[in-house]
Short mmCIF file of C-alpha atoms in Angstrom, two decimals:
data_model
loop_
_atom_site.label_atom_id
_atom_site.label_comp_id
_atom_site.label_asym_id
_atom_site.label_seq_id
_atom_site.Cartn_x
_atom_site.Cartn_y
_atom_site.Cartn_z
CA UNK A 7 60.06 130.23 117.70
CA UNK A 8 58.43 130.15 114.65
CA UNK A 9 58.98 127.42 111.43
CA UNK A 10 59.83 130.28 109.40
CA UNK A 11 62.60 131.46 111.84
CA UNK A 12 63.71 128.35 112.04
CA UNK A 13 63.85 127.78 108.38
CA UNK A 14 65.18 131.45 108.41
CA UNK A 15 68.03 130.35 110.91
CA UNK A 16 68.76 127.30 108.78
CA UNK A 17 69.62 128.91 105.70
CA UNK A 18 71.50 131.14 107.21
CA UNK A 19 73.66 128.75 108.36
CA UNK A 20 73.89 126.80 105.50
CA UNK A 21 75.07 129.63 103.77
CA UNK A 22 77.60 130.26 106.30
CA UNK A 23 79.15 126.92 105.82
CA UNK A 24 79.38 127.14 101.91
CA UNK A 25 82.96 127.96 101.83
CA UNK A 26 83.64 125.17 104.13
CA UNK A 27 82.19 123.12 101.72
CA UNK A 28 83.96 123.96 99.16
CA UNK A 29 87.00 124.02 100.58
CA UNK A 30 86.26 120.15 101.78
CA UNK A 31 85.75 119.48 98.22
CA UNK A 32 89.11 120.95 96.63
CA UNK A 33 91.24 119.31 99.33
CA UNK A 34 89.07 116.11 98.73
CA UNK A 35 89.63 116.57 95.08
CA UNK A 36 93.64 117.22 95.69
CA UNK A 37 93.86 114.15 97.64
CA UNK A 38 92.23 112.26 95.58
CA UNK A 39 93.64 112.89 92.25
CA UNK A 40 97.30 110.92 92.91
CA UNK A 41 94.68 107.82 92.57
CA UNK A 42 92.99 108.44 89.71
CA UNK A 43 96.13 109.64 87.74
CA UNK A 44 97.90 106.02 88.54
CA UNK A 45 94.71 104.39 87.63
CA UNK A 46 94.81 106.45 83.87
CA UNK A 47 98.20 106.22 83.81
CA UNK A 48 97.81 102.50 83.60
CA UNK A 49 96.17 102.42 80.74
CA UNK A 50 98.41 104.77 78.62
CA UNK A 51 101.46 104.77 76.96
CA UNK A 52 104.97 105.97 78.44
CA UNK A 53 104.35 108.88 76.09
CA UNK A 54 101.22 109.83 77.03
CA UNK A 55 102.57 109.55 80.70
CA UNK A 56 105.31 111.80 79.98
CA UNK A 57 103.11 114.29 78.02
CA UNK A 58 100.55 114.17 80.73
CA UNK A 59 97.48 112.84 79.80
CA UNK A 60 95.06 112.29 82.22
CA UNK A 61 92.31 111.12 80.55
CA UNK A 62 91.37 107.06 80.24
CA UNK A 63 93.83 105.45 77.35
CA UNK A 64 93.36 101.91 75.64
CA UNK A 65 96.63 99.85 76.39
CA UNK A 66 96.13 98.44 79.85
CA UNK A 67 95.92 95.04 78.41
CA UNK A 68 99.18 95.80 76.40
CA UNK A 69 101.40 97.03 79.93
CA UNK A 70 99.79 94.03 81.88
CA UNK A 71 101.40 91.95 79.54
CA UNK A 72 104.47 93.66 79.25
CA UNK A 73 104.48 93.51 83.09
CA UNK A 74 104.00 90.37 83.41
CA UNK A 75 106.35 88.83 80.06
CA UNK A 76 109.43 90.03 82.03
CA UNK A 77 108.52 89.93 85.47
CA UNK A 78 107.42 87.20 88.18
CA UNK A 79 104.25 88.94 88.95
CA UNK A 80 101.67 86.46 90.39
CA UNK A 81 104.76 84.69 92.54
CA UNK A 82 105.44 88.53 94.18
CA UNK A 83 101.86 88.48 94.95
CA UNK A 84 101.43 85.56 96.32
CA UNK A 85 105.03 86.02 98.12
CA UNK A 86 103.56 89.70 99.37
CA UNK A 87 100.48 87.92 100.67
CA UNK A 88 102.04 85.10 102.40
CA UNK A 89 104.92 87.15 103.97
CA UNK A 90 102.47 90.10 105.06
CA UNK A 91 99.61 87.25 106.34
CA UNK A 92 101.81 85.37 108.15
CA UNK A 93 103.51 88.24 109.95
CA UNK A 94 99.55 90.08 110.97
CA UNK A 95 98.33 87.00 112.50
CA UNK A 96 101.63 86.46 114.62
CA UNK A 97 102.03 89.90 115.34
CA UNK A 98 98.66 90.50 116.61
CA UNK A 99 98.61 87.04 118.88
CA UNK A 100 101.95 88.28 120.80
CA UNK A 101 101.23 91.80 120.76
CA UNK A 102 97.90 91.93 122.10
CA UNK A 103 99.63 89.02 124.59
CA UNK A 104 102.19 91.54 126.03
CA UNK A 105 99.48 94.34 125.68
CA UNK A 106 96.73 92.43 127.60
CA UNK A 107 99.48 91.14 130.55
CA UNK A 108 101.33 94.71 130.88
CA UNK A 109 97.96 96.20 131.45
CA UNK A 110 95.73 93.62 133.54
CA UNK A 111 98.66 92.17 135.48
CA UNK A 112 100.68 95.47 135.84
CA UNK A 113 103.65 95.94 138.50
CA UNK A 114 106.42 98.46 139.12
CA UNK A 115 108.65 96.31 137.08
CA UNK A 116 106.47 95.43 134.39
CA UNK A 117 105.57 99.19 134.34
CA UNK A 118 109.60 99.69 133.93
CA UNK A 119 109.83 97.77 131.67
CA UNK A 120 107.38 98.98 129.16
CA UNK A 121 109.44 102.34 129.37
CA UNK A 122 112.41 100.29 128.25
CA UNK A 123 110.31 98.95 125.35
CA UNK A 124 109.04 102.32 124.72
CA UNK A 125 112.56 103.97 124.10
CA UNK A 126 112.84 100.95 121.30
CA UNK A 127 110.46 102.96 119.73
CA UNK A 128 113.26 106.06 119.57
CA UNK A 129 115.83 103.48 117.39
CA UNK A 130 115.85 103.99 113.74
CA UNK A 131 115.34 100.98 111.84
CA UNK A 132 118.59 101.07 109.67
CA UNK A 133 120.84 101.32 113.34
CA UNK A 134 119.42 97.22 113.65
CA UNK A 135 119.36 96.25 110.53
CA UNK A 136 123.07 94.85 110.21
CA UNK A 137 122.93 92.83 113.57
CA UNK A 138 119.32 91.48 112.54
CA UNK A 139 120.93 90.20 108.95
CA UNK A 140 123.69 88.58 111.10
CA UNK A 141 121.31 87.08 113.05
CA UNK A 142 119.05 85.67 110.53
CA UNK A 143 122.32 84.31 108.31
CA UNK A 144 123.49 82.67 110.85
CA UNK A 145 120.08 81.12 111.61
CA UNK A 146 119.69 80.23 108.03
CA UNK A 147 116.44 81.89 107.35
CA UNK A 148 117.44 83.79 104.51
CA UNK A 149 114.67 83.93 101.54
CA UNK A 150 111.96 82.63 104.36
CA UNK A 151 108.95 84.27 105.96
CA UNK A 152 110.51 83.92 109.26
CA UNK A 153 113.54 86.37 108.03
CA UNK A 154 110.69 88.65 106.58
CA UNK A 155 108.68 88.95 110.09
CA UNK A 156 110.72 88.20 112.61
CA UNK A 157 112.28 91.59 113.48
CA UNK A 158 108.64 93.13 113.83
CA UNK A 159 106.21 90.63 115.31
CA UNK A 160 106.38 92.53 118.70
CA UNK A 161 106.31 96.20 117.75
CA UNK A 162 106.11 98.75 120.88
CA UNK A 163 103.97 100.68 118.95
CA UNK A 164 101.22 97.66 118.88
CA UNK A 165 101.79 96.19 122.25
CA UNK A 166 101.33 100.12 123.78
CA UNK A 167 98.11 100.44 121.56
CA UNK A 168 96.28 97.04 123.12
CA UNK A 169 97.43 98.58 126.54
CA UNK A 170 95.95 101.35 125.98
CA UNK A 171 92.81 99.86 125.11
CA UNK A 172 93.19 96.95 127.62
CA UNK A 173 92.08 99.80 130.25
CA UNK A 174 88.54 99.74 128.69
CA UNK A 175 88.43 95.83 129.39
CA UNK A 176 85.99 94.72 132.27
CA UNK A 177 88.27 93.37 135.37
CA UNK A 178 84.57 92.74 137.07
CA UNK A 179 84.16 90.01 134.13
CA UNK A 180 87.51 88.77 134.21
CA UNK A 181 86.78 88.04 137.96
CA UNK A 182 83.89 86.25 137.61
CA UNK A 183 85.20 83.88 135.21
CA UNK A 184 88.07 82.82 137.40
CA UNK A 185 85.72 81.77 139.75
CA UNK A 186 83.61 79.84 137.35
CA UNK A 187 87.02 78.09 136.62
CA UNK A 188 88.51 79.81 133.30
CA UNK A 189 92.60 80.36 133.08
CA UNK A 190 94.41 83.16 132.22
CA UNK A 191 94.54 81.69 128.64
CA UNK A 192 90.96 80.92 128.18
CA UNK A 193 90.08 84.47 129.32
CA UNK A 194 92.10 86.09 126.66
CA UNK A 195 91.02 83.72 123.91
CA UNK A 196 87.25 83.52 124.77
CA UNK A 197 86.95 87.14 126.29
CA UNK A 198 89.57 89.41 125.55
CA UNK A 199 89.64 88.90 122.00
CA UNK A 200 85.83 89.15 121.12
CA UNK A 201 85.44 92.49 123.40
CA UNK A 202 88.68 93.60 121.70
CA UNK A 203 87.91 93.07 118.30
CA UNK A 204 87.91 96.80 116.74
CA UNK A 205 91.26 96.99 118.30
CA UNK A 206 92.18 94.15 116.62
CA UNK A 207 90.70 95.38 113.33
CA UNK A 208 92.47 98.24 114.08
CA UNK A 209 95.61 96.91 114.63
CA UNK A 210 95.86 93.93 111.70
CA UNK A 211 94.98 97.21 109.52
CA UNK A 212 98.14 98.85 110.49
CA UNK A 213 100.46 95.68 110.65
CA UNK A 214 99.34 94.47 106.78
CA UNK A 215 99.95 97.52 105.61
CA UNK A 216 103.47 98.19 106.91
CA UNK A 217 104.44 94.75 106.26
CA UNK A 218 102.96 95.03 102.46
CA UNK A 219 104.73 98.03 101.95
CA UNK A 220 108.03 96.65 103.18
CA UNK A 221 110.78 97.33 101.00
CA UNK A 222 114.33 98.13 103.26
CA UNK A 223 114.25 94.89 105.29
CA UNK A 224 112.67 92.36 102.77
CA UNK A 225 115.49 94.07 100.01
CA UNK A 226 118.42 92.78 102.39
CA UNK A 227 117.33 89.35 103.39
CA UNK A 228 115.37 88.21 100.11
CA UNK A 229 118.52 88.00 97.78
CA UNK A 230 116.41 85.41 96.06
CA UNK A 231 114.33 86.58 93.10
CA UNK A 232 111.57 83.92 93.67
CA UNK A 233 111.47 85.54 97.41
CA UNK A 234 110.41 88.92 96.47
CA UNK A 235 107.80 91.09 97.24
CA UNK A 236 105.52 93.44 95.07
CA UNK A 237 107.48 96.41 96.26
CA UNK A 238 110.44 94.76 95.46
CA UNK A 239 109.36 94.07 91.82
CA UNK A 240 108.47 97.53 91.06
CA UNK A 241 111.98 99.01 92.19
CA UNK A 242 112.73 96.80 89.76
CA UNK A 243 110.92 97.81 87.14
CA UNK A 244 111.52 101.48 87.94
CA UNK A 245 115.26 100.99 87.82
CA UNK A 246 115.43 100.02 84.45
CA UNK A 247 117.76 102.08 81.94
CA UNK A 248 114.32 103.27 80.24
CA UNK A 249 111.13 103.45 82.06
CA UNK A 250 107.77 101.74 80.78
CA UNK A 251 105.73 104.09 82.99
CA UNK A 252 102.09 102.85 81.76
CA UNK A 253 103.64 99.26 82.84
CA UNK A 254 105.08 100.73 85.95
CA UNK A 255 102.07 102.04 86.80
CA UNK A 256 100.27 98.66 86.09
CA UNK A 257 102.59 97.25 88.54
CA UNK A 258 101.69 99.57 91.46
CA UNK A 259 97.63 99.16 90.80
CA UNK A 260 98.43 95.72 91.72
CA UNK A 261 100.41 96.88 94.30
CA UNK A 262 98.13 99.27 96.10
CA UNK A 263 94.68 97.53 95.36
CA UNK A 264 94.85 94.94 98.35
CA UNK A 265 95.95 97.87 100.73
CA UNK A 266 93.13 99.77 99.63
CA UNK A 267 90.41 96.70 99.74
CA UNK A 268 91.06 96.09 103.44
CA UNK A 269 90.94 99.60 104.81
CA UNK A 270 87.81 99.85 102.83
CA UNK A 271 86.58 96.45 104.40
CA UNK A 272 87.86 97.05 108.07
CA UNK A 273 87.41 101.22 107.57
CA UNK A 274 85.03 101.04 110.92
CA UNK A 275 86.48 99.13 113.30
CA UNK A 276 89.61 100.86 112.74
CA UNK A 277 88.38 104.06 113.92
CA UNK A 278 87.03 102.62 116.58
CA UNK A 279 90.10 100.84 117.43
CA UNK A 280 92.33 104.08 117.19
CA UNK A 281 90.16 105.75 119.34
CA UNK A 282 89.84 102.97 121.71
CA UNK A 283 86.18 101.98 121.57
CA UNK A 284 85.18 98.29 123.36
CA UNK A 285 82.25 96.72 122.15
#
């Protein structure tokens, strides 16, 4: 074949794929406008929201400080942080535990078992949610982190995604350390967590996010308003009898840049956690 029927063939195709590309580029465009309208809307008036304007205004400084005259912003922050921090770190320590035992140490009735914890998976949230408020008031942990993460630092949904990915993990080298001398425990620590780490990536990417968008759960057991959360202060905001929509909008920039900053950061080891890639 000849460079000119190859260049021939090339063009061809890359003519062939021009409506593909643009219709990559409208759907790109579609999903990314949402974005950049709460970014402009930030910096706008509650008129110019209402009217539409989509262009960049000049009073961002003037809603952050409307946002944060009447409202507790840096605390909800800081409470958003701790709360969702806290429960990632636990979360992934007992649910790459279960994941890591159901899979490597796997019998008929741990196999049962899981299917029990699967069919947790089938329960709506709001069908637990008055016997988990009982529980936690009579515990006393209202307005604490441990009322905030309690109810989902063992997910099925995470402990059957390490299993999954436990399969990938080399028994061979889990073997040969027990006859150099290692425990169970040092195994996981020193070997199942390094080879695991896009999982983990993968995983801590999911949990922050769910717990940093929490709003249902955190709403019944942080009565407190120095307890609440970033989603909490927007309802807030939002329920007002008039809205301040360039303030509002303020409010959920704040709220959605820390989301967006650690998929960014963690963007390819989650991939190759969801798809169950060991390094």
């Amino acid at each position: 074949m000849t460079k000119k029927t190859v260049k021939k063939n090339k063009s061809s195709i890359q003519r062939r794929l021009i409506p593909t590309y643009i219709f990559l580029t409208i759907v790109s465009l579609i999903s990314v406008f949402p974005l950049y309208w709460m970014i402009t809307a930030a910096t706008n008036t509650t008129v110019d929201v209402a009217r539409g304007k989509i262009m960049f205004g000049s009073h961002f400084v003037e809603n952050f400080t409307n946002l944060t005259r009447g409202n507790d912003l840096w605390g909800s922050l800081w409470n958003s942080f701790k709360y969702a921090g806290v429960q990632t770190i636990v979360a992934l320590l007992v649910c790459s535990l279960a994941g890591f035992g159901f899979e490597l140490y796997h019998d008929k009735m741990k196999d049962r078992l899981f299917s029990i914890l699967l069919l947790a998976m089938m329960v709506p949230q709001v069908a637990t949610m008055i016997p988990l408020f009982k529980m936690i008031s009579k515990m006393k942990l209202l307005n604490t982190v441990w009322a905030f993460m309690l109810p989902a630092i063992s997910t099925p949904f995470l402990i059957m995604m390490f299993r999954q990915n436990s399969r990938n993990f080399p028994v061979d080298v889990m073997e040969a350390a027990r006859i150099d001398g290692l425990g169970e425990f040092q195994i996981f620590f020193r070997m199942y967590m390094p080879i695991q780490r896009s999982t983990y990536a993968a995983a801590a990417v999911i949990t922050f996010m769910n717990a940093w968008n929490a709003y249902m759960w955190p709403k019944v057991v942080m009565t407190d308003n120095r307890a609440q959360t970033m989603p909490m202060l927007i309802a807030n905001v939002a329920n007002g009898y008039t809205v301040d929509y360039g303030m509002l909008m303020v409010g959920v920039l704040f709220c959605s840049l820390p989301t967006m900053i650690i998929f960014f950061i963690l963007q390819k080891q989650f991939a190759e956690g969801i798809t169950g890639a060991v390094k």
